[in-house]
Coordinates of C-alpha atoms in Angstrom, one line a residue:
X287 CA 59.8 -42.6 -43.1
X288 CA 61.8 -39.2 -43.4
X289 CA 60.2 -38.5 -46.6
X290 CA 56.9 -39.0 -45.4
X291 CA 57.6 -36.7 -42.0
X292 CA 59.0 -34.3 -44.3
X293 CA 55.9 -34.2 -46.9
X294 CA 53.5 -34.1 -43.6
X295 CA 55.5 -31.1 -42.2
X296 CA 55.1 -29.3 -45.4
X297 CA 51.7 -29.8 -46.0
X298 CA 50.7 -28.8 -42.5
X299 CA 52.8 -25.4 -43.2
X300 CA 50.5 -25.0 -46.3
X301 CA 47.2 -25.8 -44.8
X302 CA 48.2 -24.2 -41.5
X303 CA 50.8 -21.5 -42.1
X304 CA 52.4 -20.2 -38.9
X305 CA 53.6 -16.6 -38.1
X306 CA 57.6 -16.4 -38.6
X307 CA 59.0 -14.0 -36.0
X308 CA 61.6 -11.7 -38.2
X309 CA 64.9 -12.0 -36.3
X310 CA 64.6 -10.5 -32.9
X311 CA 62.6 -7.3 -34.2
X312 CA 59.4 -8.1 -32.6
X313 CA 57.7 -8.6 -35.8
X314 CA 55.9 -11.4 -36.9
X315 CA 55.0 -12.3 -40.3
X316 CA 51.2 -12.7 -41.3
X317 CA 51.7 -13.2 -45.2
X318 CA 53.6 -13.2 -48.0
X319 CA 52.4 -13.4 -51.6
X320 CA 53.5 -12.7 -54.9
X321 CA 53.2 -9.3 -56.4
X322 CA 53.5 -9.1 -60.5
X323 CA 52.8 -5.4 -60.3
X324 CA 55.7 -4.5 -58.4
X325 CA 57.8 -7.6 -59.8
X326 CA 58.4 -8.9 -56.3
X327 CA 56.5 -10.0 -53.0
X328 CA 54.4 -8.3 -50.7
X329 CA 55.2 -9.2 -47.0
X330 CA 52.6 -8.3 -44.3
X331 CA 54.0 -8.1 -40.5
X332 CA 52.7 -6.8 -37.1
X333 CA 54.7 -5.8 -34.1
X334 CA 53.3 -7.5 -31.2
X335 CA 54.3 -5.2 -28.4
X336 CA 53.2 -1.9 -30.0
X337 CA 50.5 -2.9 -32.8
X338 CA 51.7 -1.5 -35.7
X339 CA 51.3 -3.2 -38.8
X340 CA 53.9 -3.2 -41.7
X341 CA 53.7 -4.2 -45.3
X342 CA 56.9 -4.8 -47.2
X343 CA 57.4 -4.6 -51.0
X344 CA 60.1 -6.4 -51.6
X345 CA 61.6 -6.1 -55.0
X346 CA 65.0 -5.3 -56.8
X347 CA 64.1 -1.5 -57.3
X348 CA 67.4 0.5 -55.6
X349 CA 65.1 3.1 -54.5
X350 CA 64.3 2.4 -51.0
X351 CA 61.0 3.9 -49.7
X352 CA 59.6 4.4 -46.1
X353 CA 56.3 5.7 -45.4
X354 CA 54.1 5.6 -41.9
X355 CA 50.4 6.6 -41.9
X356 CA 48.2 7.4 -38.9
X357 CA 44.4 7.5 -38.9
X358 CA 43.6 10.7 -38.3
X359 CA 39.9 11.7 -39.3
X360 CA 39.2 15.1 -39.2
X361 CA 36.1 16.3 -36.9
X362 CA 36.2 20.1 -37.5
X363 CA 37.9 22.7 -39.9
X364 CA 40.7 23.9 -37.8
X365 CA 43.2 21.7 -39.9
X366 CA 44.7 20.2 -36.8
X367 CA 46.0 17.4 -38.3
X368 CA 47.7 19.7 -40.9
X369 CA 49.1 21.8 -38.3
X370 CA 50.4 18.8 -36.5
X371 CA 52.2 17.5 -39.4
X372 CA 54.0 20.7 -40.0
X373 CA 54.6 20.9 -36.1
X374 CA 55.8 17.8 -35.7
X375 CA 58.4 17.6 -38.5
X376 CA 60.0 21.1 -37.1
X377 CA 62.1 19.5 -34.4
X378 CA 62.6 16.5 -31.9
X379 CA 63.7 16.3 -28.4
X380 CA 66.3 13.9 -29.5
X381 CA 67.8 16.0 -32.1
X382 CA 70.3 13.6 -33.2
X383 CA 70.2 14.5 -36.7
X384 CA 69.4 17.7 -38.7
X385 CA 66.1 18.8 -38.8
X386 CA 63.9 18.3 -41.6
X387 CA 63.8 21.5 -42.8
X388 CA 67.7 21.1 -43.5
X389 CA 67.4 17.9 -45.2
X390 CA 64.9 19.2 -47.7
X391 CA 68.1 21.0 -49.5
X392 CA 71.0 19.1 -48.1
X393 CA 70.3 15.3 -48.7
X394 CA 70.4 12.9 -51.3
X395 CA 66.7 12.2 -50.9
X396 CA 64.6 11.3 -53.7
X397 CA 61.6 12.1 -51.9
X398 CA 60.9 13.9 -48.7
X399 CA 57.2 14.7 -47.5
X400 CA 54.3 14.7 -45.6
X401 CA 50.5 14.7 -46.8
X402 CA 47.3 15.3 -44.7
X403 CA 43.9 14.0 -45.9
X404 CA 40.3 13.9 -44.2
X405 CA 40.9 10.5 -42.8
X406 CA 44.8 10.2 -42.6
X407 CA 48.0 11.7 -42.2
X408 CA 51.0 10.3 -44.1
X409 CA 55.0 10.8 -43.8
X410 CA 57.1 9.5 -46.6
X411 CA 60.5 9.6 -47.8
X412 CA 63.0 7.8 -50.5
X413 CA 66.8 7.4 -51.0
X414 CA 69.0 5.1 -53.1
X415 CA 71.7 5.2 -50.3
X416 CA 71.1 2.3 -47.7
X417 CA 72.9 4.2 -44.8
X418 CA 71.1 7.5 -45.8
X419 CA 67.9 6.1 -45.7
X420 CA 67.9 4.8 -42.4
X421 CA 69.1 7.9 -41.0
X422 CA 66.3 9.7 -42.9
X423 CA 63.8 7.3 -41.0
X424 CA 65.2 8.0 -37.9
X425 CA 64.8 11.8 -38.3
X426 CA 61.2 11.2 -39.3
X427 CA 60.4 8.7 -36.2
X428 CA 62.3 11.1 -34.0
X429 CA 60.3 13.7 -35.0
X430 CA 57.0 12.0 -35.0
X431 CA 57.4 10.0 -31.7
X432 CA 59.5 12.5 -29.6
X433 CA 58.3 15.9 -30.9
X434 CA 59.6 19.1 -29.4
X435 CA 55.8 20.7 -30.2
X436 CA 54.3 18.8 -27.4
X437 CA 56.2 20.9 -24.9
X438 CA 56.9 24.1 -26.6
X439 CA 53.9 26.0 -27.6
X440 CA 55.7 28.6 -29.9
X441 CA 56.1 25.8 -32.5
X442 CA 52.4 25.4 -32.6
X443 CA 52.1 29.3 -32.8
X444 CA 54.8 29.7 -35.7
X445 CA 53.4 26.5 -37.7
X446 CA 49.6 26.8 -37.0
X447 CA 48.4 30.3 -36.0
X448 CA 48.9 33.2 -33.6
X449 CA 47.7 36.8 -33.5
X450 CA 50.0 39.9 -33.6
X451 CA 47.9 42.9 -32.7
X452 CA 45.1 42.7 -34.8
X453 CA 46.7 40.4 -37.6
X454 CA 46.8 36.8 -37.8
X455 CA 49.7 34.7 -38.9
X456 CA 51.2 30.9 -38.8
X457 CA 52.5 28.9 -41.6
X458 CA 49.4 26.9 -42.0
X459 CA 47.1 30.1 -41.5
X460 CA 48.9 31.7 -44.5
X461 CA 49.0 28.5 -46.9
X462 CA 45.2 28.0 -46.3
X463 CA 44.4 31.8 -46.7
X464 CA 46.1 31.6 -49.9
X465 CA 44.1 28.4 -51.0
X466 CA 40.9 30.0 -50.1
X467 CA 42.0 33.0 -52.2
X468 CA 40.5 30.7 -55.1
X469 CA 36.9 30.5 -55.5
X470 CA 37.4 26.9 -56.6
X471 CA 38.5 25.9 -53.0
X472 CA 35.2 27.3 -51.7
X473 CA 33.1 25.2 -54.3
X474 CA 35.1 22.0 -53.6
X475 CA 34.6 22.5 -49.7
X476 CA 30.6 23.2 -50.7
X477 CA 30.9 19.7 -52.7
X478 CA 32.4 17.5 -50.1
X479 CA 30.1 19.0 -47.6
X480 CA 27.1 18.3 -49.4
X481 CA 28.3 14.8 -50.7
X482 CA 29.6 13.4 -47.3
X483 CA 27.5 15.0 -44.5
X484 CA 27.9 12.0 -42.2
X485 CA 31.7 11.5 -42.9
X486 CA 35.2 13.1 -41.9
X487 CA 35.2 14.3 -45.6
X488 CA 32.8 17.1 -45.1
X489 CA 35.6 18.9 -43.2
X490 CA 38.6 20.5 -44.9
X491 CA 41.5 18.8 -43.1
X492 CA 44.0 21.3 -44.3
X493 CA 42.0 23.9 -42.2
X494 CA 39.7 26.9 -43.1
X495 CA 41.0 29.9 -42.1
X496 CA 37.9 31.1 -40.3
X497 CA 38.1 28.2 -38.2
X498 CA 42.0 27.6 -37.7
X499 CA 42.3 30.4 -35.0
X500 CA 39.6 28.2 -33.2
X501 CA 42.3 25.5 -32.5
X502 CA 43.7 25.7 -28.8
X503 CA 47.3 24.5 -28.3
X504 CA 45.4 22.0 -25.3
X505 CA 43.4 20.6 -28.1
X506 CA 46.3 20.3 -30.7
X507 CA 48.3 18.3 -28.0
X508 CA 45.0 16.0 -27.3
X509 CA 44.5 15.2 -30.8
X510 CA 48.4 14.0 -31.1
X511 CA 47.5 11.8 -27.8
X512 CA 44.7 10.1 -29.4
X513 CA 46.3 9.3 -32.9
X514 CA 50.1 9.2 -32.8
X515 CA 50.8 5.7 -31.5
X516 CA 52.2 2.7 -33.4
X517 CA 48.8 0.8 -32.7
X518 CA 47.1 3.3 -35.0
X519 CA 49.6 3.4 -37.6
X520 CA 50.7 1.3 -40.6
X521 CA 54.1 1.4 -41.9
X522 CA 55.0 0.8 -45.6
X523 CA 58.5 -0.6 -46.9
X524 CA 59.3 -0.6 -50.6
X525 CA 62.6 -1.8 -52.5
X526 CA 65.9 -3.6 -52.2
X527 CA 67.2 -3.1 -48.5
X528 CA 68.7 -4.8 -45.4
X529 CA 65.0 -5.5 -43.8
X530 CA 66.6 -7.0 -40.8
X531 CA 68.5 -3.9 -40.0
X532 CA 65.3 -1.8 -41.0
X533 CA 63.2 -3.7 -38.6
X534 CA 65.8 -3.7 -35.8
X535 CA 65.9 -0.1 -35.9
X536 CA 62.3 0.4 -35.8
X537 CA 62.0 -2.1 -32.7
X538 CA 65.2 -1.2 -30.7
X539 CA 64.7 2.7 -31.3
X540 CA 60.8 3.1 -31.3
X541 CA 58.2 0.4 -31.0
X542 CA 59.7 -1.2 -28.0
X543 CA 58.9 2.3 -26.3
X544 CA 55.5 1.6 -26.8
X545 CA 52.5 -0.9 -25.6
X546 CA 49.6 -1.9 -27.4
X547 CA 47.5 -2.2 -24.2
X548 CA 47.9 1.7 -23.6
X549 CA 47.2 2.5 -27.0
X550 CA 43.9 4.8 -27.5
X551 CA 41.1 3.4 -29.4
X552 CA 41.5 3.3 -33.3
X553 CA 39.1 6.2 -34.5
X554 CA 35.7 5.0 -35.8
X555 CA 35.0 5.6 -39.4
X556 CA 31.4 6.5 -40.4
X557 CA 30.5 5.6 -43.7
X558 CA 28.3 7.7 -45.9
X559 CA 24.5 6.9 -46.2
X560 CA 22.9 7.0 -49.5
X561 CA 20.8 9.9 -50.5
X562 CA 17.0 9.6 -50.6
X563 CA 16.6 12.1 -53.6
X564 CA 19.1 14.4 -55.9
X565 CA 20.4 17.1 -53.6
X566 CA 20.6 20.8 -54.8
X567 CA 22.8 23.0 -53.0
X568 CA 23.5 26.9 -53.0
X569 CA 26.7 28.0 -51.6
X570 CA 27.4 31.6 -51.1
X571 CA 31.0 33.0 -50.9
X572 CA 32.7 36.1 -51.7
X573 CA 34.3 35.8 -55.2
X574 CA 35.1 37.6 -58.4
X575 CA 31.2 37.8 -59.7
X576 CA 31.6 34.3 -61.6
X577 CA 29.1 31.7 -61.0
X578 CA 30.0 28.1 -60.8
X579 CA 27.6 24.9 -61.2
X580 CA 29.1 21.2 -60.4
X581 CA 27.2 18.2 -60.7
X582 CA 28.7 15.5 -58.2
X583 CA 28.2 11.7 -57.6
X584 CA 29.2 9.5 -54.7
X585 CA 30.5 6.3 -56.6
X586 CA 32.4 3.9 -54.3
X587 CA 34.0 3.2 -51.1
X588 CA 38.0 4.0 -50.9
X589 CA 38.5 0.5 -49.6
X590 CA 37.7 -1.1 -53.1
X591 CA 40.9 -0.1 -54.8
X592 CA 40.3 -1.5 -58.0
X593 CA 37.1 0.2 -58.5
X594 CA 38.5 3.4 -56.9
X595 CA 41.5 3.4 -59.4
X596 CA 38.8 2.8 -62.2
X597 CA 36.6 5.9 -61.2
X598 CA 39.6 7.9 -60.8
X599 CA 40.7 7.2 -64.3
X600 CA 37.3 7.9 -65.6
X601 CA 36.8 11.0 -63.8
X602 CA 40.3 12.2 -65.1
X603 CA 39.1 11.4 -68.8
X604 CA 35.8 13.1 -68.5
X605 CA 37.7 16.3 -66.9
X606 CA 40.1 16.5 -70.0
X607 CA 38.1 18.4 -72.8
X608 CA 41.0 18.0 -75.2
X609 CA 40.8 14.0 -74.9
X610 CA 39.4 12.0 -77.8
X611 CA 37.5 9.9 -75.0
X612 CA 35.5 13.2 -74.1
X613 CA 35.0 14.1 -77.9
X614 CA 33.7 10.9 -78.6
X615 CA 31.3 10.9 -75.8
X616 CA 30.1 14.4 -77.0
X617 CA 29.9 13.0 -80.7
X618 CA 27.8 9.9 -79.5
X619 CA 25.2 12.2 -77.7
X620 CA 26.1 10.7 -73.9

């Protein structure tokens, strides 16, 4: 009788898997599956109160990695999401640990950085030391969820843009001014504007110098309020670590302060519509007199990870004029 009950319970668990609470961290396990690619298991969770989604790649790798990404589709060329990335990591109201700029050169971290894309912003770190790893997580999330920049406009002026007399300055402004000193940057912007006129990809998420100076501090703060909530984020964990400690840290110090019912609506992503005909675009810009021609194709949705990876590999092979792959195509008249 006991065996029958045990088998029945096991069958019910297989047919109707239950969500499993991970300790008292507030996270509910959604699914788990073997992952040969990373020699481990992929565990997906969700924090019920804040709504943040979490994916843990559990394996024996001693390089522990943490990342948090927010959906931040660009809506103009002011580079507001890029400026936010810089400003958030500048300092925190909590200030219990050394700032990000100090840790870049004074920690044993194997990776510390943040990246802005047309549709999301990602903050990532990695370390082999478990204690330092969680300290770095605390530093990042203190800055992200309790940033000084929301109350100190000088941080916005320093990292974004400011005007001294007739001269514009600022970390992001100067960075993008340097990027736009290259003709290829203008060509790249023209390509994305023509390929993706219906989506966030038509904008330069890094910011165009001529538009960055249109960004106001009020709009900067509004974009933060619209996007930087756990309900609009995904957390990635990777490598061998004390998962219970990591989840409890996330819950007790940050996520328990947020309520999903108060989260802003998740941004809506527009899909690019197919073109009826081939498009010919002429882009004018001040350059060195050289002319450029680019032929471009919309190939697949980014959501298709395998097809995207294959397409990027194909593009890389086609772009390498020294590869045998490229020469074989030429020899075969393709």
